[in-house]
XYZ file of C-alpha atoms in Angstrom:
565
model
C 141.676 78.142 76.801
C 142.084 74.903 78.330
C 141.940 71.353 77.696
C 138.635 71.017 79.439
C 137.219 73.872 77.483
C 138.249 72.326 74.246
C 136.498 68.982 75.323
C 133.255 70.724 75.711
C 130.473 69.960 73.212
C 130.199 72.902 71.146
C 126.931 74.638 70.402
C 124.948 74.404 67.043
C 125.730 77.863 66.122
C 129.807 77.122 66.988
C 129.228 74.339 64.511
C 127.978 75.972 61.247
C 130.325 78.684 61.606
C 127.833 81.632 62.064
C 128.334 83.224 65.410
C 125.913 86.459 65.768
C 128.349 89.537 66.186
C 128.519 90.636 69.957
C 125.785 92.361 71.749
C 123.058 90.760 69.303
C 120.333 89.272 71.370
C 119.400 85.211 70.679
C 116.681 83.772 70.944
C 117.172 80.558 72.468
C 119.883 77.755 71.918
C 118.132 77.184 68.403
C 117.920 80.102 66.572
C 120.157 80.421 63.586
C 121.440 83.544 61.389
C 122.431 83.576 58.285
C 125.506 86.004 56.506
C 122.725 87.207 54.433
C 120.965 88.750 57.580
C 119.835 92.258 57.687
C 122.672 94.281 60.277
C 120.801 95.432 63.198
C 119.664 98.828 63.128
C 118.891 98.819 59.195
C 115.609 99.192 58.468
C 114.407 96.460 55.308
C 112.754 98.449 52.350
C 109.233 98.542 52.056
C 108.030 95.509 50.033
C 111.274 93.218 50.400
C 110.360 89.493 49.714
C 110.435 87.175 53.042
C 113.296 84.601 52.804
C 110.782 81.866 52.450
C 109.153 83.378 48.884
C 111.368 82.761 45.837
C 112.453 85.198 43.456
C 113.133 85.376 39.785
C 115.714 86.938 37.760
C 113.338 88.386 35.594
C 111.111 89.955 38.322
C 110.028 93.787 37.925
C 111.915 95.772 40.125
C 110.431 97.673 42.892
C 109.553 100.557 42.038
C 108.324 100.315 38.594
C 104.829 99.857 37.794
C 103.687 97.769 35.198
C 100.198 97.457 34.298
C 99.562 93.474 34.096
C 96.562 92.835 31.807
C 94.561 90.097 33.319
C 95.243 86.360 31.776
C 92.489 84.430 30.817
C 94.640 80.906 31.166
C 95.340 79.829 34.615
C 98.890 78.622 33.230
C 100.829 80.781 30.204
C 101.613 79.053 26.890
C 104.024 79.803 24.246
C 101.171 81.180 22.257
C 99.692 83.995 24.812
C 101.222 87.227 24.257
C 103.335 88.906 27.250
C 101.375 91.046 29.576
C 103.196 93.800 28.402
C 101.849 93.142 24.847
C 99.534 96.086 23.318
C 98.099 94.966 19.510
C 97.330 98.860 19.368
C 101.229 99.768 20.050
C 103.170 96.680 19.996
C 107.091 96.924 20.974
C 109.657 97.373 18.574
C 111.113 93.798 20.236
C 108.384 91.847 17.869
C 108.718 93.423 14.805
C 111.805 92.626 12.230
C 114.745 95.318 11.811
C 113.411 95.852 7.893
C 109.268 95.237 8.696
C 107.481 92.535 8.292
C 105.970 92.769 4.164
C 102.448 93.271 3.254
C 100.690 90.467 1.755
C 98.223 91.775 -0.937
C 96.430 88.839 -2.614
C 93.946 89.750 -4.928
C 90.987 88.010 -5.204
C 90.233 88.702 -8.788
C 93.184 86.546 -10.129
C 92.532 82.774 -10.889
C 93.136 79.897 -7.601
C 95.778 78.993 -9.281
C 97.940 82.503 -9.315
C 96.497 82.851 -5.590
C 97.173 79.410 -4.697
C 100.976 79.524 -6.005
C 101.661 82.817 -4.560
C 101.273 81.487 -0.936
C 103.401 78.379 -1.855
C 106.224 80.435 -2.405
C 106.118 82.242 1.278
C 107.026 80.969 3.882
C 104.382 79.346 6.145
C 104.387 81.723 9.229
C 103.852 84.656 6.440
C 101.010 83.036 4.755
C 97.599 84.602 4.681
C 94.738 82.535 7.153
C 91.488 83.878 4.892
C 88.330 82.005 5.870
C 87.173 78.619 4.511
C 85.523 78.687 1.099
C 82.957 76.059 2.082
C 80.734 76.615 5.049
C 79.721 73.546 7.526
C 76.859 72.663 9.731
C 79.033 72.259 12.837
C 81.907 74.726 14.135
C 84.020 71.984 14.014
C 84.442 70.538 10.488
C 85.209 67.945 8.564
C 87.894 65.494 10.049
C 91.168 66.431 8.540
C 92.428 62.240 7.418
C 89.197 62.727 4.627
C 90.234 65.845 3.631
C 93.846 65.288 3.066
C 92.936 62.216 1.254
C 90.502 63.971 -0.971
C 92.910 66.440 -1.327
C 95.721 63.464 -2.386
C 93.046 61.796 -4.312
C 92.852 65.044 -6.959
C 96.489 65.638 -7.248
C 96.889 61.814 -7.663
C 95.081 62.288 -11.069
C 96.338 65.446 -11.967
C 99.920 64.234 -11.642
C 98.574 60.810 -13.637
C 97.107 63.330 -16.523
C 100.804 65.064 -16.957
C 100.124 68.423 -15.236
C 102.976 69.869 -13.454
C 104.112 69.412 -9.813
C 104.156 73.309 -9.435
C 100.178 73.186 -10.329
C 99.662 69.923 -9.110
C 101.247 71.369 -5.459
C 98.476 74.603 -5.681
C 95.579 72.787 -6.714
C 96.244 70.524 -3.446
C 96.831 73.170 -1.281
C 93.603 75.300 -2.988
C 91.062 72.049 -1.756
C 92.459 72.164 1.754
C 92.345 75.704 2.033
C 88.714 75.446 1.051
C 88.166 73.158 3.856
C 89.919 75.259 6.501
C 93.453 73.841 6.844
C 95.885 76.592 6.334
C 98.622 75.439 7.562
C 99.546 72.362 5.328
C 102.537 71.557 2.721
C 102.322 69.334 -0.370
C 105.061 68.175 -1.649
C 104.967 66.534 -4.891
C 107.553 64.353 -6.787
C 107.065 62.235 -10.187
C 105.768 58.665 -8.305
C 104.771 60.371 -4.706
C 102.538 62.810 -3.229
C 102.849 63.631 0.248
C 101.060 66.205 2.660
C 101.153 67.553 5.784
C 98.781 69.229 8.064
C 100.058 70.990 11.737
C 97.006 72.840 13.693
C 99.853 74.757 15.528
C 103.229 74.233 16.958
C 102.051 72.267 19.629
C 100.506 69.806 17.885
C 101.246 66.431 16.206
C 101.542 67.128 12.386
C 99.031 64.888 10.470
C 100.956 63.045 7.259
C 99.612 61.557 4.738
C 100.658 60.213 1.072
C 100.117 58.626 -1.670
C 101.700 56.624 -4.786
C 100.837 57.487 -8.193
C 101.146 54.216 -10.329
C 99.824 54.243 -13.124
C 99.709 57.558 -15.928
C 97.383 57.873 -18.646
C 96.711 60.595 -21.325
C 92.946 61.850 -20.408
C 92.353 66.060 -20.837
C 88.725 65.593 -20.827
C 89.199 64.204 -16.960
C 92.155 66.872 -16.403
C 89.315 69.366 -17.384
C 86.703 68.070 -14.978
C 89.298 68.001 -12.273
C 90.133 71.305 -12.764
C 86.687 72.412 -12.325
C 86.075 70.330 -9.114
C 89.067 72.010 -7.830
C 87.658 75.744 -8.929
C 84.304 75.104 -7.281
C 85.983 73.934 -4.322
C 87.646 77.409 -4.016
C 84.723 79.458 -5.185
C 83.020 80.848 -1.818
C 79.875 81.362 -4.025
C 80.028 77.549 -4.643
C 78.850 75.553 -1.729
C 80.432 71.890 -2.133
C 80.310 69.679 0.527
C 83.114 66.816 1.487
C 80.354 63.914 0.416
C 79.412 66.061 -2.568
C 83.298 66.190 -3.495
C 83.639 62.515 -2.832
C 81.221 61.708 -4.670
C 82.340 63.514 -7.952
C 85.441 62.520 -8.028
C 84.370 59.447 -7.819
C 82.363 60.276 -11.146
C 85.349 61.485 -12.880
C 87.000 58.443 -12.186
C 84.850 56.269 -13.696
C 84.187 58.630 -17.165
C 84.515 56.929 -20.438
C 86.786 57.987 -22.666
C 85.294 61.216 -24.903
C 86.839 59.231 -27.764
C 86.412 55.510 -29.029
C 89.740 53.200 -29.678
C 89.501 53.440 -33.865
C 89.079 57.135 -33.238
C 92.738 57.293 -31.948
C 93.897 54.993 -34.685
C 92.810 57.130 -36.905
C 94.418 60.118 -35.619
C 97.547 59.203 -35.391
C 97.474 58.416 -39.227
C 96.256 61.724 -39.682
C 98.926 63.128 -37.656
C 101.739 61.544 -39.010
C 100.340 62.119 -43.051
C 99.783 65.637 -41.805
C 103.436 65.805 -40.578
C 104.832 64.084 -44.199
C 103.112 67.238 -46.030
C 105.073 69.697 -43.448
C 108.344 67.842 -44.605
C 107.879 68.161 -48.109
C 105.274 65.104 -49.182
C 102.262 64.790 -51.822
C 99.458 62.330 -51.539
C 101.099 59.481 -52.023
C 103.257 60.150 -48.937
C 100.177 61.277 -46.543
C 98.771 57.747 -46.837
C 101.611 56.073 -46.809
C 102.696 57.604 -43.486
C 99.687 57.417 -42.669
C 99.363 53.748 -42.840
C 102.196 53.396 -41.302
C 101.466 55.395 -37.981
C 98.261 53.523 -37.659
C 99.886 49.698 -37.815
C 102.335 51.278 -35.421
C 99.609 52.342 -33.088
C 97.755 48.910 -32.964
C 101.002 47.134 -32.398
C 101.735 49.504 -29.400
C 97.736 48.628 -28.270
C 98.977 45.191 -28.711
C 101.848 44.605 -26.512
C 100.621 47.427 -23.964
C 97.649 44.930 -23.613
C 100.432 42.129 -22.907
C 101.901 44.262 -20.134
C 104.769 45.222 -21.968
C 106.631 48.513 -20.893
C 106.281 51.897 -22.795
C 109.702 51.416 -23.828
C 108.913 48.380 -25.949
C 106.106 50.335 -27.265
C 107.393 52.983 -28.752
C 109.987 50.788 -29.985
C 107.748 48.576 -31.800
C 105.511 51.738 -32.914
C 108.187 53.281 -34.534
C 109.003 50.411 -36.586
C 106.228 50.155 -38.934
C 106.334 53.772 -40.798
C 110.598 53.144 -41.247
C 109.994 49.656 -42.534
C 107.048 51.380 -45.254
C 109.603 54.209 -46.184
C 112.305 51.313 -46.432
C 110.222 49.098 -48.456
C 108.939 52.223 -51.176
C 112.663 53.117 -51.582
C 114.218 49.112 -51.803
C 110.588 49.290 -54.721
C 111.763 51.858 -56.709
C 108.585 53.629 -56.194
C 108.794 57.593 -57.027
C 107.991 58.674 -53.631
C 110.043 60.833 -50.652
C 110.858 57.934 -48.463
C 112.389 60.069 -45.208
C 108.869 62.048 -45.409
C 107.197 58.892 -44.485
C 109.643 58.127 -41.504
C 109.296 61.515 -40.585
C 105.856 61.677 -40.365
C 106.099 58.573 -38.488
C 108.469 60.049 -35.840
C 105.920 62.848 -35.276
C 103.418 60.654 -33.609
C 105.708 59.268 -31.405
C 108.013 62.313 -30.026
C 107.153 62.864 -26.281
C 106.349 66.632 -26.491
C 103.384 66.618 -23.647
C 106.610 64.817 -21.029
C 109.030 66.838 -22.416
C 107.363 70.144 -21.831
C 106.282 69.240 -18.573
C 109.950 68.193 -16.907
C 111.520 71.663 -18.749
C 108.546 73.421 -16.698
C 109.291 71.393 -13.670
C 112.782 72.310 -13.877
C 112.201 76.342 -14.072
C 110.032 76.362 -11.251
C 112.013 74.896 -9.015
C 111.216 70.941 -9.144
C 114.095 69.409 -9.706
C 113.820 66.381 -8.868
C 110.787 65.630 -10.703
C 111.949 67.255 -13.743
C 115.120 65.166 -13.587
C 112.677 62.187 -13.459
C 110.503 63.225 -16.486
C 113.400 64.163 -18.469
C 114.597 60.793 -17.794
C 111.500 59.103 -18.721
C 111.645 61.371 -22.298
C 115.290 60.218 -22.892
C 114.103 56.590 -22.348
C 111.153 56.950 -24.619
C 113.363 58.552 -27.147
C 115.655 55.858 -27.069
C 113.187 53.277 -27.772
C 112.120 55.233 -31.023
C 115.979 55.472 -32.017
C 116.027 51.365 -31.621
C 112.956 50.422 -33.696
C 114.066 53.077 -36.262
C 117.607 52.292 -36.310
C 116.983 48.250 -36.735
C 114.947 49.041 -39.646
C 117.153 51.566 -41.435
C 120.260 48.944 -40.493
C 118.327 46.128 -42.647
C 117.153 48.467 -45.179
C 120.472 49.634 -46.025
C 121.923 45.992 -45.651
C 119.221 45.441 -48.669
C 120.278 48.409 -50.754
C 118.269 51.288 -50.070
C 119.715 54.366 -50.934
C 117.590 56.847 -48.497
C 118.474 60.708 -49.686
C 117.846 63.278 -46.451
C 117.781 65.788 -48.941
C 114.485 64.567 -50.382
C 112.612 65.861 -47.389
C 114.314 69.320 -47.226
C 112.201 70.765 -49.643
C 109.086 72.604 -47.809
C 105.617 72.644 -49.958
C 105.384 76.437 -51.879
C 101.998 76.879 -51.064
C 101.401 78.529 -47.330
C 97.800 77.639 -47.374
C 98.427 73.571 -47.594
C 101.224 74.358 -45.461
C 98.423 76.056 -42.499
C 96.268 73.735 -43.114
C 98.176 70.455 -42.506
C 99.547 72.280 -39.288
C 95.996 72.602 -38.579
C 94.882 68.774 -39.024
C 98.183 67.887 -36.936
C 97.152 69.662 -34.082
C 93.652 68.319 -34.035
C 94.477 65.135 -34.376
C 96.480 65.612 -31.413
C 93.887 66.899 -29.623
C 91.696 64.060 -30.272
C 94.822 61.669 -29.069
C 94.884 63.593 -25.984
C 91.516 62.985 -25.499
C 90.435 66.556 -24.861
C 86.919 67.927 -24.759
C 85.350 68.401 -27.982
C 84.773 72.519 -26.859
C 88.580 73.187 -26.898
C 89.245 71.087 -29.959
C 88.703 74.114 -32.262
C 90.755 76.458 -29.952
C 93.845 74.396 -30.282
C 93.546 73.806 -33.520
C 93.784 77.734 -34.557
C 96.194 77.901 -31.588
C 98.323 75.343 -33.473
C 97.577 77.354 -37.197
C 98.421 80.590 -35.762
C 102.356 78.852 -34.253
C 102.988 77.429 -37.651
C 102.384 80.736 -38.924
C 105.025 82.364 -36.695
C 107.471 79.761 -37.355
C 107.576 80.073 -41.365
C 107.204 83.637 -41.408
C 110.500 83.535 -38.991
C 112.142 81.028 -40.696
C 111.178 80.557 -44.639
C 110.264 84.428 -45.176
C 112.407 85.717 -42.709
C 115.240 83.524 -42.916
C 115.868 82.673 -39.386
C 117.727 80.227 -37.379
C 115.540 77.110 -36.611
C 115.447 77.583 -32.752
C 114.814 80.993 -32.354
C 111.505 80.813 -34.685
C 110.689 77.981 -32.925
C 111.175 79.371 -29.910
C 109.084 82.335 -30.619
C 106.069 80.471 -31.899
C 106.355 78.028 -28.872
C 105.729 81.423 -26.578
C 103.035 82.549 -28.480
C 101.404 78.894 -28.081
C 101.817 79.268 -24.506
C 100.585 82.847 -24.119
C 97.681 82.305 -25.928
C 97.003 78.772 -24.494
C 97.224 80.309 -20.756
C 95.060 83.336 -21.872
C 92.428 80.656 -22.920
C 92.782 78.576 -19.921
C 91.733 81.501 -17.585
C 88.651 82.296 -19.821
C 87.710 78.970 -19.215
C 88.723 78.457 -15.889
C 90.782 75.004 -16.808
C 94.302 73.720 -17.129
C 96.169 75.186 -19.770
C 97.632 71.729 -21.021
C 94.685 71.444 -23.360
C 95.215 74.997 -25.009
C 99.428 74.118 -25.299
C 100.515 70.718 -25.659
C 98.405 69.939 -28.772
C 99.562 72.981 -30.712
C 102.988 72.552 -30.341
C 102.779 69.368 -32.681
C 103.971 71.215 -35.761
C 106.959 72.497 -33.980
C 108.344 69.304 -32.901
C 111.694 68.287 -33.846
C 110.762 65.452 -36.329
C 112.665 65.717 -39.391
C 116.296 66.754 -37.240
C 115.679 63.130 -35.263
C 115.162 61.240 -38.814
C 118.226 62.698 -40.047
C 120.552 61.980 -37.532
C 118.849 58.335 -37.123
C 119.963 57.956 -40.950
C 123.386 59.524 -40.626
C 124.109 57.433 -37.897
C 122.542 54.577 -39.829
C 125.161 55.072 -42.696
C 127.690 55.519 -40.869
C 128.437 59.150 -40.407
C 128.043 59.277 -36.533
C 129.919 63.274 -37.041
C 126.933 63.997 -38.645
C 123.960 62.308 -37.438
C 125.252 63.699 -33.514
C 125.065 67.313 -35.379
C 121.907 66.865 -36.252
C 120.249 64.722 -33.218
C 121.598 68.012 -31.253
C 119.601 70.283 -33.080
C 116.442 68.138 -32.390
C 117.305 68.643 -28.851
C 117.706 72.357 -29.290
C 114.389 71.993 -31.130
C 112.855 70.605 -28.263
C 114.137 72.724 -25.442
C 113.341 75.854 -27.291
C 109.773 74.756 -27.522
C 109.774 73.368 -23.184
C 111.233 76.898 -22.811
C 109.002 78.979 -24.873
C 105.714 77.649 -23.543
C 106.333 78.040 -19.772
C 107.986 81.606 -20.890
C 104.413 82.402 -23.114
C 102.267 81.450 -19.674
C 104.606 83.526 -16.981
C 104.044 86.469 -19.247
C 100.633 85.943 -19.366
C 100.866 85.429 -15.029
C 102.958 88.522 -14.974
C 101.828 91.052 -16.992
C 97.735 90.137 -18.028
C 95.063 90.310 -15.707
C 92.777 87.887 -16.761
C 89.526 86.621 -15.393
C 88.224 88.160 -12.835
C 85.445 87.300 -10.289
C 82.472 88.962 -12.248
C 83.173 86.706 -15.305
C 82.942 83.602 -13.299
C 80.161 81.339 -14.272
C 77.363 81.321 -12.124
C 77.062 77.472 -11.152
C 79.498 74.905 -12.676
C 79.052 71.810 -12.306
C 80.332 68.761 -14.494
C 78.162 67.967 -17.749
C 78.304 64.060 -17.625
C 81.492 63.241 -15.560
């Protein structure tokens, strides 16, 4: 080749590098090849893609026919099945190694058993039943008013002591009713929060709310509970407005008891709780006096805005400084039975056996916060009682623990003043007068259990209490799903008797006198007291969950609606 050859402009094909082999016709200076070409001679297979079409990886090979069912969406989304999808025989590639479970839910169980069921699965395994409560229009109510309706209830069951596991399946029973099934409360001691998501591809829907302020109310707690039971009751029909506009009622019911009413039963409680400990006549009224200046001094500075924790500490001063003042008298009377008695009206049983409940199921961070509010109301009883035991003894008291050791020899006064504790109680828990009598026997019948145990049967402290405590809660959840209601109302009253009164007293006094060995001893086994009660109560209403099938569908009352609220 020479120099004038090498000059020469090359061609467009000499410049990309693909020269066609010899002996291939071109057409014109233009036309280009590629490597990928098809040799000349070999003849393309039927159906081969032009080079101007693009392929996929995942394109069916030729050759295999696949019968495409015919999309109704113009574009796929991650929701439509794959066209290869048959619900009559679905692949093997969509179903789990071990099978997906069977959900059986059985409608003749209460909401709540239902409700709490599905909270424990995850959400793509829940049930999607249809809404309890019809509509006019197809497309409902707007889902802001029914997760604040829904916020709304479990803001006053939360307020009325109920715990987060029931508060969490009541809320998630009302928006069920309304049609959102896939929602999660979540439910801690000063927050509620949920959360609504139509799908996957949708923006979740939060909302929340702050619970402020608690207050002791069963008879609302009851009415509540019914809103929420109509609400899931497909028989029922209750409207959003209509819901609206009864809570709205509840909110604004009186109390079902009048402010000397609950004066007067915590005298009764604590004189009732000085004849459990040992005392006569004399020591009922004193206690009893001295529970009821303690109780107007707490109305006093709760009116001033003072904390809880000042409250009980000024509450608890008045029966010590009576039981200081009979000894420092002279006056033939059992002293530590009037403290005692005292103590019982102000021992946080309803708090404590709702954080030990809290903490089995799961909630611990509410149960950490109850517990903490228990230890902080028990300290404040410790300071008022200590102060006035510290001055009484500066003055010469001589306070004998054993005076109080001595249980009564007659069972029947014994019943009965278990009895009159747990309906006095009741009436400071301001339940309904119809389950007044029920926790009252409910109350009897765990005193019963508990001397029998203990006196007759000479067994440890804990374990009798223990096993009364369950029978209070197996009976008190039997009751509840008769009724169709919370089961606070059937427990927390009846487990008065059983509270750890006379172990606190005695370790506030040992402490007092100085014998911290001792008084530690003994403010142990009030704890042990207590957590065998917490423990036996939620262990009484699993049982019942478990094993008792209890109210069914055909027993449920025709129309309920609330009687005054």
């Amino acid at each position: 080749m020479t120099d004038a050859e090498d000059r020469k402009p090359k061609s467009d094909e000499a410049r990309s590098g693909f020269l066609p082999p010899a002996g291939t016709a071109v057409d014109g200076d233009m036309s280009t090849t590629s490597e990928f070409a098809i040799p000349e001679g070999l003849a393309p297979r039927r159906g081969a893609v032009p080079e101007s079409e693009t392929t996929s990886e995942f394109a069916v090979p030729d050759g295999l026919d696949v019968s495409h069912a015919p999309s109704a969406e113009s574009e796929g989304s991650a929701f439509t099945p794959p066209s290869t999808y048959s619900s009559k025989y679905p692949p093997s590639a969509f179903t789990p190694p071990s099978g997906i479970p069977v959900v059986s839910l059985t409608k003749d169980v209460p909401w709540q058993d239902r409700m709490r069921t599905m909270l424990r699965m995850p959400v793509a395994e829940r049930p999607a039943p249809e809404p309890s409560q019809r509509h006019t229009d197809d497309a409902g109510p707007a889902v802001p008013r029914v997760l604040d309706l829904t916020l709304r209830i479990g803001e006053l069951l939360l307020a009325g002591g109920e715990g987060a596991e029931d508060v969490e399946a009541a809320m998630f029973a009302v928006c069920r009713s309304y049609g959102l099934d896939r929602c999660e409360p979540n439910v801690t001691f000063t927050l509620l929060a949920i959360s609504y998501q139509p799908s996957l591809v949708d923006d979740p829907v939060t909302a929340s709310r702050t619970v402020r302020r608690r207050g002791t109310d069963y008879t609302r707690l009851a009415a509540v509970y019914q809103l929420v039971d109509d609400l899931s009751d497909e028989e029922t029909a209750v409207s959003l407005e209509e819901a609206y506009r009864r809570l709205a009622e509840i909110r604004r019911n009186r109390h079902p008891y009048p402010g000397w009413a609950l004066t007067v039963a915590s005298g009764a409680l604590a004189g009732a709780a000085s004849v459990l400990v040992g005392g006569d006549l004399l020591v009922f009224v004193a206690a009893a006096l001295g529970a009821m200046l303690g109780d107007r001094l707490a109305w006093l500075c709760a009116g001033r805005g003072l904390p809880e924790f000042y409250q009980f500490t000024v509450a608890a001063m008045p029966p010590a400084a009576i039981g200081v003042a009979l000894t420092v008298g002279h006056v033939d009377v059992k002293a530590s039975a009037v403290i005692t008695g005292g103590l019982f009206a102000l021992l946080p049983g309803r708090a404590l056996v709702a954080g030990v409940q809290d903490g089995l199921t799961g909630f611990y961070i509410t149960a950490s916060a109850r517990l903490l509010e228990v230890l902080y109301f028990f300290v404040g009883i410790v300071a008022g009682v200590l102060l006035v035991l510290y001055f009484g003894v500066q003055l010469g008291a001589r306070l004998n623990p054993d005076q109080a050791l001595g249980a009564s020899d007659d069972p029947v006064m014994m019943i009965g003043a278990s009895m009159l504790l747990s309906l006095a109680f009741a009436v400071l828990l301001q339940q309904e007068r119809s389950t007044v009598m029920w926790v009252t026997l409910n109350g009897g019948v765990a005193w019963v259990v508990y001397g029998a145990m203990h006196y007759a049967g000479d067994i440890s402290p804990v374990a009798s209490t223990a096993a009364a405590a369950g029978l209070v809660g197996l009976f008190g959840q039997l009751l509840s799903r008769y009724q169709f209601a919370s089961a606070l109302p059937y427990t927390t009253a009846a487990i008065g008797p059983l509270l750890p009164g006379s172990a606190t007293y005695f370790g506030l006094l040992a402490i007092a006198q100085s014998e911290v060995d001792e008084g530690l001893v003994s403010l142990s086994k009030a704890v042990a007291l207590a957590m065998a009660i917490a423990i036996g109560v939620n262990l009484g209403s699993e049982i019942s969950r478990m094993f008792l099938r209890i109210g069914s569908a055909e027993k449920r009352r025709a129309a309920k609606r609330t009687r005054g609220f």
